[in-house]
CSV table of C-alpha atoms and ligand atoms in Angstrom, one decimal:
chain,number,residue,atom,x,y,z
A,23,UNK,CA,39.1,-12.8,-33.6
A,24,UNK,CA,39.7,-13.6,-30.0
A,25,UNK,CA,40.7,-17.1,-29.2
A,26,UNK,CA,38.0,-19.7,-28.8
A,27,UNK,CA,38.5,-21.1,-25.3
A,28,UNK,CA,37.3,-24.5,-24.1
A,29,UNK,CA,35.5,-25.2,-20.8
A,30,UNK,CA,35.0,-21.6,-19.7
A,31,UNK,CA,33.6,-20.9,-16.2
A,32,UNK,CA,30.6,-18.5,-16.4
A,33,UNK,CA,30.2,-17.3,-12.9
A,34,UNK,CA,31.6,-13.9,-13.6
A,35,UNK,CA,29.6,-13.6,-16.8
A,36,UNK,CA,26.1,-13.8,-15.1
A,37,UNK,CA,24.8,-11.4,-12.4
A,38,UNK,CA,23.1,-14.3,-10.6
A,39,UNK,CA,26.7,-15.6,-9.9
A,40,UNK,CA,25.7,-19.1,-10.9
A,41,UNK,CA,28.5,-21.6,-11.2
A,42,UNK,CA,28.0,-22.9,-14.7
A,43,UNK,CA,30.4,-23.5,-17.6
A,44,UNK,CA,30.2,-23.7,-21.4
A,45,UNK,CA,32.0,-26.0,-23.9
A,46,UNK,CA,33.4,-23.1,-25.8
A,47,UNK,CA,33.7,-19.3,-25.2
A,48,UNK,CA,34.8,-16.4,-27.3
A,49,UNK,CA,34.5,-12.6,-27.4
A,50,UNK,CA,33.9,-10.4,-30.5
A,51,UNK,CA,35.2,-6.9,-30.8
A,52,UNK,CA,34.3,-6.2,-34.4
A,53,UNK,CA,31.9,-7.3,-37.2
A,54,UNK,CA,35.0,-8.7,-39.1
A,55,UNK,CA,35.7,-10.9,-36.1
A,56,UNK,CA,32.2,-12.1,-36.1
A,57,UNK,CA,32.4,-12.9,-39.8
A,58,UNK,CA,35.6,-14.9,-39.2
A,59,UNK,CA,34.0,-16.7,-36.3
A,60,UNK,CA,31.0,-17.8,-38.4
A,61,UNK,CA,33.3,-19.7,-40.7
A,62,UNK,CA,35.0,-21.7,-37.9
A,63,UNK,CA,34.1,-25.4,-37.4
A,64,UNK,CA,33.4,-24.7,-33.7
A,65,UNK,CA,30.8,-22.1,-34.6
A,66,UNK,CA,29.2,-24.2,-37.3
A,67,UNK,CA,29.0,-27.4,-35.1
A,68,UNK,CA,27.7,-26.0,-31.9
A,69,UNK,CA,24.7,-24.3,-30.3
A,70,UNK,CA,25.4,-20.6,-29.7
A,71,UNK,CA,24.5,-18.1,-26.9
A,72,UNK,CA,25.2,-14.4,-27.2
A,73,UNK,CA,25.7,-12.6,-24.0
A,74,UNK,CA,26.1,-9.0,-23.0
A,75,UNK,CA,26.3,-8.3,-19.2
A,76,UNK,CA,24.5,-11.6,-18.3
A,77,UNK,CA,22.1,-9.7,-16.2
A,78,UNK,CA,18.9,-11.3,-17.5
A,79,UNK,CA,20.0,-14.9,-17.7
A,80,UNK,CA,19.7,-18.0,-15.4
A,81,UNK,CA,22.0,-20.9,-16.1
A,82,UNK,CA,20.1,-24.0,-14.9
A,83,UNK,CA,22.8,-26.2,-16.3
A,84,UNK,CA,26.2,-26.0,-18.1
A,85,UNK,CA,25.8,-24.6,-21.7
A,86,UNK,CA,26.6,-27.3,-24.3
A,87,UNK,CA,27.9,-25.0,-27.0
A,88,UNK,CA,29.6,-21.7,-27.7
A,89,UNK,CA,29.1,-18.6,-25.7
A,90,UNK,CA,29.8,-15.4,-27.5
A,91,UNK,CA,30.5,-12.3,-25.4
A,92,UNK,CA,29.5,-9.3,-27.4
A,93,UNK,CA,32.1,-6.4,-27.1
A,94,UNK,CA,31.1,-4.3,-30.1
A,95,UNK,CA,31.7,-0.8,-29.0
A,96,UNK,CA,31.0,2.7,-30.5
A,97,UNK,CA,29.0,5.8,-29.7
A,98,UNK,CA,28.3,8.5,-32.2
A,99,UNK,CA,25.7,11.2,-33.0
A,100,UNK,CA,24.6,10.3,-36.5
A,101,UNK,CA,22.3,13.3,-37.1
A,102,UNK,CA,21.1,16.3,-35.3
A,103,UNK,CA,18.6,19.1,-35.7
A,104,UNK,CA,17.2,21.8,-33.4
A,105,UNK,CA,15.0,19.4,-31.5
A,106,UNK,CA,16.5,15.9,-31.7
A,107,UNK,CA,19.8,14.0,-31.8
A,108,UNK,CA,20.0,10.5,-33.3
A,109,UNK,CA,22.6,8.5,-31.6
A,110,UNK,CA,24.1,5.2,-32.7
A,111,UNK,CA,25.5,3.0,-30.0
A,112,UNK,CA,27.4,-0.3,-30.1
A,113,UNK,CA,25.7,-3.4,-28.6
A,114,UNK,CA,28.7,-4.0,-26.2
A,115,UNK,CA,28.5,-0.6,-24.6
A,116,UNK,CA,27.4,-0.6,-20.9
A,117,UNK,CA,23.8,0.6,-20.8
A,118,UNK,CA,24.2,2.8,-17.8
A,119,UNK,CA,27.3,4.5,-19.2
A,120,UNK,CA,25.4,5.3,-22.3
A,121,UNK,CA,22.5,6.8,-20.3
A,122,UNK,CA,25.0,8.9,-18.4
A,123,UNK,CA,26.6,10.1,-21.7
A,124,UNK,CA,23.1,11.2,-22.9
A,125,UNK,CA,22.4,13.1,-19.7
A,126,UNK,CA,25.8,14.8,-19.9
A,127,UNK,CA,24.9,16.0,-23.4
A,128,UNK,CA,21.4,17.0,-22.1
A,129,UNK,CA,19.8,14.5,-24.5
A,130,UNK,CA,16.4,13.5,-23.0
A,131,UNK,CA,14.6,10.2,-23.2
A,132,UNK,CA,16.6,7.6,-21.3
A,133,UNK,CA,17.1,9.1,-17.9
A,134,UNK,CA,14.3,7.0,-16.3
A,135,UNK,CA,16.2,3.9,-17.4
A,136,UNK,CA,19.3,4.9,-15.3
A,137,UNK,CA,21.2,2.1,-13.6
A,138,UNK,CA,19.7,-0.8,-15.4
A,139,UNK,CA,22.5,-3.4,-15.6
A,140,UNK,CA,23.7,-4.9,-18.8
A,141,UNK,CA,24.7,-3.8,-22.3
A,142,UNK,CA,23.0,-1.9,-25.1
A,143,UNK,CA,22.5,-5.0,-27.3
A,144,UNK,CA,19.9,-6.5,-25.0
A,145,UNK,CA,18.0,-3.3,-24.6
A,146,UNK,CA,15.8,-3.8,-27.7
A,147,UNK,CA,15.7,-7.5,-27.3
A,148,UNK,CA,14.1,-7.0,-23.9
A,149,UNK,CA,12.4,-3.7,-24.6
A,150,UNK,CA,13.8,-2.7,-21.2
A,151,UNK,CA,11.6,-0.5,-19.1
A,152,UNK,CA,11.5,1.3,-15.8
A,153,UNK,CA,9.7,4.2,-14.1
A,154,UNK,CA,7.2,4.8,-16.8
A,155,UNK,CA,9.5,4.5,-19.8
A,156,UNK,CA,10.3,1.7,-22.3
A,157,UNK,CA,13.1,2.0,-24.9
A,158,UNK,CA,10.6,1.5,-27.7
A,159,UNK,CA,9.5,5.2,-27.1
A,160,UNK,CA,12.9,6.5,-28.4
A,161,UNK,CA,14.1,3.6,-30.5
A,162,UNK,CA,14.7,4.2,-34.2
A,163,UNK,CA,16.3,1.1,-35.7
A,164,UNK,CA,19.0,-1.5,-35.1
A,165,UNK,CA,21.7,-3.2,-37.1
A,166,UNK,CA,21.8,-7.0,-36.8
A,167,UNK,CA,23.7,-9.8,-38.4
A,168,UNK,CA,22.3,-13.2,-39.4
A,169,UNK,CA,23.7,-15.9,-37.2
A,170,UNK,CA,24.1,-18.3,-40.1
A,171,UNK,CA,25.1,-16.2,-43.1
A,172,UNK,CA,26.5,-13.1,-41.2
A,173,UNK,CA,24.5,-10.9,-43.6
A,174,UNK,CA,23.6,-7.5,-42.3
A,175,UNK,CA,19.9,-6.5,-41.7
A,176,UNK,CA,18.4,-3.3,-40.4
A,177,UNK,CA,15.3,-3.7,-38.2
A,178,UNK,CA,12.9,-0.8,-38.0
A,179,UNK,CA,10.8,-0.1,-34.9
A,180,UNK,CA,7.8,-1.8,-36.5
A,181,UNK,CA,9.8,-4.9,-37.4
A,182,UNK,CA,10.9,-5.3,-33.8
A,183,UNK,CA,7.3,-5.9,-32.6
A,184,UNK,CA,8.0,-4.4,-29.2
A,185,UNK,CA,5.8,-5.3,-26.3
A,186,UNK,CA,6.1,-5.4,-22.5
A,187,UNK,CA,9.6,-7.0,-22.0
A,188,UNK,CA,9.1,-8.4,-25.5
A,189,UNK,CA,10.4,-8.2,-29.0
A,190,UNK,CA,10.7,-10.3,-32.2
A,191,UNK,CA,14.2,-11.3,-30.9
A,192,UNK,CA,12.6,-13.2,-28.0
A,193,UNK,CA,10.1,-14.9,-30.3
A,194,UNK,CA,10.4,-15.8,-34.0
A,195,UNK,CA,14.0,-14.5,-34.3
A,196,UNK,CA,15.2,-16.0,-31.1
A,197,UNK,CA,18.9,-16.9,-31.5
A,198,UNK,CA,18.7,-15.9,-35.2
A,199,UNK,CA,20.5,-12.5,-35.1
A,200,UNK,CA,23.4,-10.8,-33.5
A,201,UNK,CA,22.4,-7.3,-32.5
A,202,UNK,CA,25.4,-5.1,-33.3
A,203,UNK,CA,24.2,-1.5,-32.7
A,204,UNK,CA,21.1,0.5,-31.9
A,205,UNK,CA,20.0,4.0,-32.9
A,206,UNK,CA,18.0,6.1,-30.5
A,207,UNK,CA,16.3,9.4,-31.2
A,208,UNK,CA,16.6,11.7,-28.2
A,209,UNK,CA,15.1,15.1,-27.5
A,210,UNK,CA,17.2,18.2,-27.0
A,211,UNK,CA,14.5,20.3,-25.3
A,212,UNK,CA,14.1,18.1,-22.2
A,213,UNK,CA,10.6,17.2,-21.1
A,214,UNK,CA,10.9,15.0,-18.1
A,215,UNK,CA,8.6,12.1,-17.4
A,216,UNK,CA,7.7,11.9,-13.7
A,217,UNK,CA,4.4,10.0,-14.1
A,218,UNK,CA,5.7,7.1,-12.0
A,219,UNK,CA,4.5,7.8,-8.4
A,220,UNK,CA,7.8,6.8,-6.7
A,221,UNK,CA,9.7,9.4,-8.7
A,222,UNK,CA,7.3,12.2,-7.8
A,223,UNK,CA,7.6,11.4,-4.1
A,224,UNK,CA,11.4,11.0,-4.3
A,225,UNK,CA,11.8,14.4,-6.0
A,226,UNK,CA,9.5,16.0,-3.4
A,227,UNK,CA,11.5,14.5,-0.6
A,228,UNK,CA,14.6,16.0,-2.2
A,229,UNK,CA,12.9,19.4,-2.5
A,230,UNK,CA,13.2,19.5,-6.3
A,231,UNK,CA,10.4,21.5,-7.8
A,232,UNK,CA,11.5,21.8,-11.5
A,233,UNK,CA,13.4,18.6,-12.2
A,234,UNK,CA,16.1,18.4,-14.9
A,235,UNK,CA,16.8,15.0,-16.5
A,236,UNK,CA,19.8,14.7,-14.2
A,237,UNK,CA,17.4,15.2,-11.2
A,238,UNK,CA,15.2,12.4,-12.6
A,239,UNK,CA,18.1,10.1,-13.2
A,240,UNK,CA,19.4,10.7,-9.6
A,241,UNK,CA,15.9,10.1,-8.1
A,242,UNK,CA,15.6,6.8,-10.1
A,243,UNK,CA,19.1,5.7,-9.0
A,244,UNK,CA,18.2,6.4,-5.3
A,245,UNK,CA,14.9,4.5,-5.6
A,246,UNK,CA,16.6,1.5,-7.3
A,247,UNK,CA,19.4,1.4,-4.8
A,248,UNK,CA,16.9,1.3,-1.9
A,249,UNK,CA,15.1,-1.8,-3.1
A,250,UNK,CA,17.0,-3.7,-5.7
A,251,UNK,CA,20.0,-5.8,-4.7
A,252,UNK,CA,23.4,-4.9,-6.2
A,253,UNK,CA,24.6,-7.9,-8.2
A,254,UNK,CA,28.1,-7.1,-7.1
A,255,UNK,CA,27.0,-8.1,-3.6
A,256,UNK,CA,24.0,-10.4,-4.1
A,257,UNK,CA,23.4,-12.4,-7.2
A,258,UNK,CA,20.2,-11.6,-9.0
A,259,UNK,CA,18.7,-10.8,-12.4
A,260,UNK,CA,16.2,-8.1,-11.4
A,261,UNK,CA,12.5,-8.9,-11.6
A,262,UNK,CA,12.3,-12.7,-12.1
A,263,UNK,CA,8.7,-12.6,-13.3
A,264,UNK,CA,6.6,-10.2,-15.4
A,265,UNK,CA,3.8,-8.3,-13.9
A,266,UNK,CA,0.8,-10.3,-15.2
A,267,UNK,CA,-2.0,-8.9,-17.3
A,268,UNK,CA,-5.6,-10.0,-16.5
A,269,UNK,CA,-9.1,-9.3,-17.8
A,270,UNK,CA,-11.4,-6.7,-16.2
A,271,UNK,CA,-13.7,-9.6,-15.0
A,272,UNK,CA,-10.8,-11.4,-13.3
A,273,UNK,CA,-9.7,-8.0,-11.8
A,274,UNK,CA,-13.2,-7.3,-10.5
A,275,UNK,CA,-13.3,-10.7,-8.8
A,276,UNK,CA,-9.8,-10.2,-7.2
A,277,UNK,CA,-10.7,-6.7,-6.1
A,278,UNK,CA,-13.7,-8.1,-4.2
A,279,UNK,CA,-11.6,-10.8,-2.6
A,280,UNK,CA,-8.5,-8.7,-2.0
A,281,UNK,CA,-9.5,-5.0,-1.9
A,282,UNK,CA,-5.8,-3.9,-1.3
A,283,UNK,CA,-4.6,-5.5,-4.5
A,284,UNK,CA,-2.1,-3.3,-6.4
A,285,UNK,CA,-3.1,-3.0,-10.1
A,286,UNK,CA,-2.9,-0.6,-13.0
A,287,UNK,CA,-5.6,-0.1,-15.7
A,288,UNK,CA,-4.3,-0.7,-19.3
A,289,UNK,CA,-5.6,1.1,-22.4
A,290,UNK,CA,-7.0,-2.2,-23.6
A,291,UNK,CA,-9.4,-2.4,-20.7
A,292,UNK,CA,-7.3,-5.1,-19.0
A,293,UNK,CA,-5.3,-4.7,-15.8
A,294,UNK,CA,-1.7,-5.2,-14.9
A,295,UNK,CA,-1.1,-6.6,-11.4
A,296,UNK,CA,2.0,-5.9,-9.3
A,297,UNK,CA,3.5,-9.4,-9.1
A,298,UNK,CA,5.7,-8.3,-6.2
A,299,UNK,CA,2.5,-7.6,-4.2
A,300,UNK,CA,1.0,-11.1,-5.1
A,301,UNK,CA,4.2,-12.8,-4.0
A,302,UNK,CA,4.5,-10.8,-0.8
A,303,UNK,CA,0.8,-11.6,0.1
A,304,UNK,CA,1.7,-15.3,-0.2
A,305,UNK,CA,4.1,-14.7,2.7
A,306,UNK,CA,7.1,-15.5,0.5
A,307,UNK,CA,9.4,-12.5,1.2
A,308,UNK,CA,12.6,-14.0,2.5
A,309,UNK,CA,11.5,-17.6,1.7
A,310,UNK,CA,14.6,-19.7,1.0
A,311,UNK,CA,15.3,-22.9,-1.0
A,312,UNK,CA,18.7,-24.5,-1.3
A,313,UNK,CA,20.6,-21.1,-1.1
A,314,UNK,CA,18.1,-19.3,-3.4
A,315,UNK,CA,15.7,-16.8,-1.8
A,316,UNK,CA,12.9,-14.3,-2.4
A,317,UNK,CA,14.4,-10.8,-1.8
A,318,UNK,CA,13.2,-9.3,1.4
A,319,UNK,CA,12.9,-5.7,0.0
A,320,UNK,CA,11.3,-6.6,-3.3
A,321,UNK,CA,9.5,-9.9,-3.7
A,322,UNK,CA,9.6,-9.9,-7.5
A,323,UNK,CA,13.4,-10.4,-7.3
A,324,UNK,CA,14.9,-13.8,-6.6
A,325,UNK,CA,18.4,-13.9,-5.2
A,326,UNK,CA,21.4,-16.2,-5.0
A,327,UNK,CA,21.7,-15.9,-1.2
A,328,UNK,CA,24.2,-18.6,-0.6
A,329,UNK,CA,25.9,-20.6,-3.4
A,330,UNK,CA,22.6,-21.5,-5.0
A,331,UNK,CA,22.6,-23.5,-8.2
A,332,UNK,CA,20.6,-22.3,-11.2
A,333,UNK,CA,18.4,-25.3,-10.7
A,334,UNK,CA,17.6,-24.3,-7.2
A,335,UNK,CA,16.7,-20.7,-8.3
A,336,UNK,CA,14.5,-22.3,-11.0
A,337,UNK,CA,12.8,-24.6,-8.5
A,338,UNK,CA,12.2,-21.7,-6.2
A,339,UNK,CA,10.6,-19.8,-9.1
A,340,UNK,CA,8.3,-22.7,-9.7
A,341,UNK,CA,7.3,-22.8,-6.0
A,342,UNK,CA,6.5,-19.1,-6.1
A,343,UNK,CA,4.4,-19.5,-9.3
A,344,UNK,CA,2.4,-22.4,-7.6
A,345,UNK,CA,1.8,-20.4,-4.4
A,346,UNK,CA,0.6,-17.3,-6.4
A,347,UNK,CA,-1.7,-19.5,-8.5
A,348,UNK,CA,-3.1,-21.3,-5.5
A,349,UNK,CA,-4.0,-18.0,-3.7
A,350,UNK,CA,-5.0,-15.8,-6.6
A,351,UNK,CA,-5.6,-18.0,-9.6
A,352,UNK,CA,-3.1,-15.9,-11.5
A,353,UNK,CA,-0.3,-17.5,-13.6
A,354,UNK,CA,3.1,-15.7,-13.4
A,355,UNK,CA,5.4,-15.8,-16.3
A,356,UNK,CA,9.2,-15.8,-15.9
A,357,UNK,CA,10.9,-12.7,-17.3
A,358,UNK,CA,14.5,-13.9,-17.0
A,359,UNK,CA,15.9,-15.9,-19.9
A,360,UNK,CA,16.3,-19.5,-18.7
A,361,UNK,CA,19.3,-21.4,-20.2
B,414,FAD,P1,22.2,-10.6,-21.1
B,414,FAD,O1,21.6,-11.1,-19.8
B,414,FAD,O2,23.6,-10.9,-21.4
B,414,FAD,O3,21.3,-11.3,-22.3
B,414,FAD,C1,19.9,-11.2,-22.2
B,414,FAD,C2,19.3,-11.8,-23.5
B,414,FAD,O4,19.6,-11.1,-24.6
B,414,FAD,C3,19.8,-13.2,-23.8
B,414,FAD,O5,18.8,-14.0,-24.3
B,414,FAD,C4,20.9,-13.0,-24.8
B,414,FAD,O6,21.2,-14.1,-25.6
B,414,FAD,C5,20.4,-11.8,-25.6
B,414,FAD,N1,21.4,-10.9,-26.1
B,414,FAD,C6,22.2,-10.1,-25.4
B,414,FAD,N2,23.0,-9.4,-26.2
B,414,FAD,C7,22.6,-9.7,-27.4
B,414,FAD,C8,23.0,-9.2,-28.7
B,414,FAD,N3,24.0,-8.3,-28.9
B,414,FAD,N4,22.4,-9.8,-29.8
B,414,FAD,C9,21.4,-10.7,-29.7
B,414,FAD,N5,21.0,-11.2,-28.5
B,414,FAD,C10,21.6,-10.7,-27.4
B,414,FAD,N6,15.4,-4.9,-16.9
B,414,FAD,C11,14.5,-3.9,-17.2
B,414,FAD,O7,13.9,-3.9,-18.3
B,414,FAD,N7,14.1,-3.0,-16.3
B,414,FAD,C12,14.7,-2.9,-15.1
B,414,FAD,O8,14.4,-2.0,-14.3
B,414,FAD,C13,15.7,-3.8,-14.7
B,414,FAD,N8,16.3,-3.8,-13.5
B,414,FAD,C14,17.3,-4.7,-13.2
B,414,FAD,C15,17.9,-4.7,-12.0
B,414,FAD,C16,18.9,-5.6,-11.6
B,414,FAD,C17,19.6,-5.5,-10.3
B,414,FAD,C18,19.3,-6.6,-12.6
B,414,FAD,C19,20.3,-7.6,-12.2
B,414,FAD,C20,18.6,-6.7,-13.8
B,414,FAD,C21,17.6,-5.8,-14.1
B,414,FAD,N9,17.0,-5.8,-15.4
B,414,FAD,C22,16.0,-4.8,-15.7
B,414,FAD,C23,17.2,-6.9,-16.3
B,414,FAD,C24,18.5,-6.6,-17.2
B,414,FAD,O9,19.3,-5.6,-16.7
B,414,FAD,C25,18.1,-6.2,-18.7
B,414,FAD,O10,17.3,-7.2,-19.2
B,414,FAD,C26,19.3,-6.0,-19.6
B,414,FAD,O11,18.9,-5.4,-20.8
B,414,FAD,C27,20.1,-7.2,-19.9
B,414,FAD,O12,21.3,-6.9,-20.5
B,414,FAD,P2,22.5,-7.8,-20.6
B,414,FAD,O13,23.5,-7.2,-21.5
B,414,FAD,O14,23.0,-8.2,-19.3
B,414,FAD,O15,21.8,-9.1,-21.3
B,415,EPU,N1,5.1,-4.4,-4.3
B,415,EPU,C1,4.8,-5.0,-3.1
B,415,EPU,N2,5.7,-5.9,-2.6
B,415,EPU,C2,6.9,-6.1,-3.2
B,415,EPU,C3,7.2,-5.5,-4.4
B,415,EPU,C4,6.3,-4.7,-5.0
B,415,EPU,O1,3.7,-4.8,-2.5
B,415,EPU,O2,7.7,-6.9,-2.6
B,415,EPU,C5,4.1,-3.5,-4.9
B,415,EPU,C6,4.2,-2.1,-4.3
B,415,EPU,O3,2.9,-1.7,-4.1
B,415,EPU,C7,4.8,-1.3,-5.4
B,415,EPU,C8,4.3,-2.0,-6.7
B,415,EPU,O4,4.3,-3.4,-6.3
B,415,EPU,O5,4.2,0.0,-5.4
B,415,EPU,C9,5.3,-1.9,-7.8
B,415,EPU,O6,6.6,-2.1,-7.3
B,415,EPU,P1,7.9,-1.5,-8.0
B,415,EPU,O7,7.7,0.0,-8.2
B,415,EPU,O8,9.1,-1.9,-7.3
B,415,EPU,O9,7.9,-2.1,-9.5
B,415,EPU,P2,7.7,-3.6,-10.0
B,415,EPU,O10,6.4,-3.6,-10.7
B,415,EPU,O11,7.9,-4.6,-8.9
B,415,EPU,C10,8.7,-3.1,-12.3
B,415,EPU,C11,9.7,-3.7,-13.3
B,415,EPU,C12,11.1,-3.3,-12.8
B,415,EPU,C13,11.2,-1.8,-12.8
B,415,EPU,C14,10.2,-1.2,-11.9
B,415,EPU,C15,10.1,0.3,-12.0
B,415,EPU,C16,8.7,-5.7,-14.2
B,415,EPU,C17,8.7,-7.2,-14.3
B,415,EPU,N3,9.5,-5.1,-13.3
B,415,EPU,O12,8.8,-3.7,-11.1
B,415,EPU,O13,12.0,-3.9,-13.8
B,415,EPU,O14,12.5,-1.4,-12.5
B,415,EPU,O15,8.8,-1.7,-12.3
B,415,EPU,O16,9.5,0.7,-13.1
B,415,EPU,O17,8.0,-5.0,-15.0
B,415,EPU,C18,13.3,-5.8,-14.3
B,415,EPU,O18,12.7,-5.9,-15.3
B,415,EPU,O19,14.2,-6.6,-14.0
B,415,EPU,C19,13.0,-4.7,-13.3
B,415,EPU,C20,13.6,-4.6,-12.2
């Protein structure tokens, strides 16, 4: 097991670049190391926080407890037939590297999720999604370890209760399991998904008529680079809020008052609103608060513009929520995990 260090600074472990620290910090490179860790007094006597790439976290204060950086690696094809390949990938693998590996093998299913920061372990926790695809569509199962007993448990897709940026690991099993590896079932006869408008226009602009999964991945990467800030340059955690779901009645009322509103019908009859549009209409693009700001190219993203504290980012998020509520009567929900 790696050493347990005391008073670790966490700035380089969160993409917001927030200056926070934790009482104890360690890294795990194998399940055996995790099992050894579970028996230590430091582990038993402290609150725990598992992190991967730290790209969906906001530290609003120092963490009183033990931060565990998950470095469990591994990438293997566990079974294969003419149509599909089942791939098992370690939670500590970098998500985008895994997506690139799939594209290289011509395994289809994850190309729309190119360039999402972070590690594989958080992908089912968040049910990450982008450009018309969520991981639940190709997820098979995951291997997890009980945070108290270190006992192994397999979670099937049904047991994960995936929803929009939701899973059982954000709700009843929050902080109860270490996710160690994930299995995805990918298609070997590629059928690309270009349903998301921005991809279609990006491919058209590039003159691509019959896109391969590599073309789709490259289009997604170009779109993302054009509007999302690169955490290496500007601290952020992607979309700070979820796109809210509202009833048809509420949608009809908003449509009357704001004919330009950006919304998408859902199979349930409800509607999803583009939260970025709501925030932009409140005149908040570029709005600053104590070094935190609303991103000018994408209002759903809050950034650490100039040495902001996590508390300042959190306060800004509260201000945005209040403004959106006052103008539209819609309550935004934070998507980022607040620590
Ligand atoms: P972390 O931030 O380290 O952790 C996130 C949560 O998962 C925490 O609660 C943590 O405790 C828990 N966790 C992490 N690993 C484990 C594990 N092994 N076992 C148990 N719990 C664990 N997300 C999208 O869905 N779509 C996007 O398009 C998207 N775009 C983004 C763009 C940018 C520029 C940024 C900065 C973020 C974006 N995100 C997006 C959010 C983020 O990349 C994802 O949520 C990602 O999956 C987080 O991975 P991570 O390893 O950094 O998780
Ligand atoms: N819009 C505006 N102004 C803005 C931002 C957006 O008007 O400042 C409107 C535009 O009309 C645009 C629409 O909102 O067409 C949707 O914007 P975009 O395509 O950028 O997507 P999003 O809804 O803002 C969601 C995800 C992203 C994901 C993209 C692409 C959530 C919370 N966010 O953003 O995920 O990459 O779609 O699929 O669902 C993340 O989770 O961190 C994340 C970045």
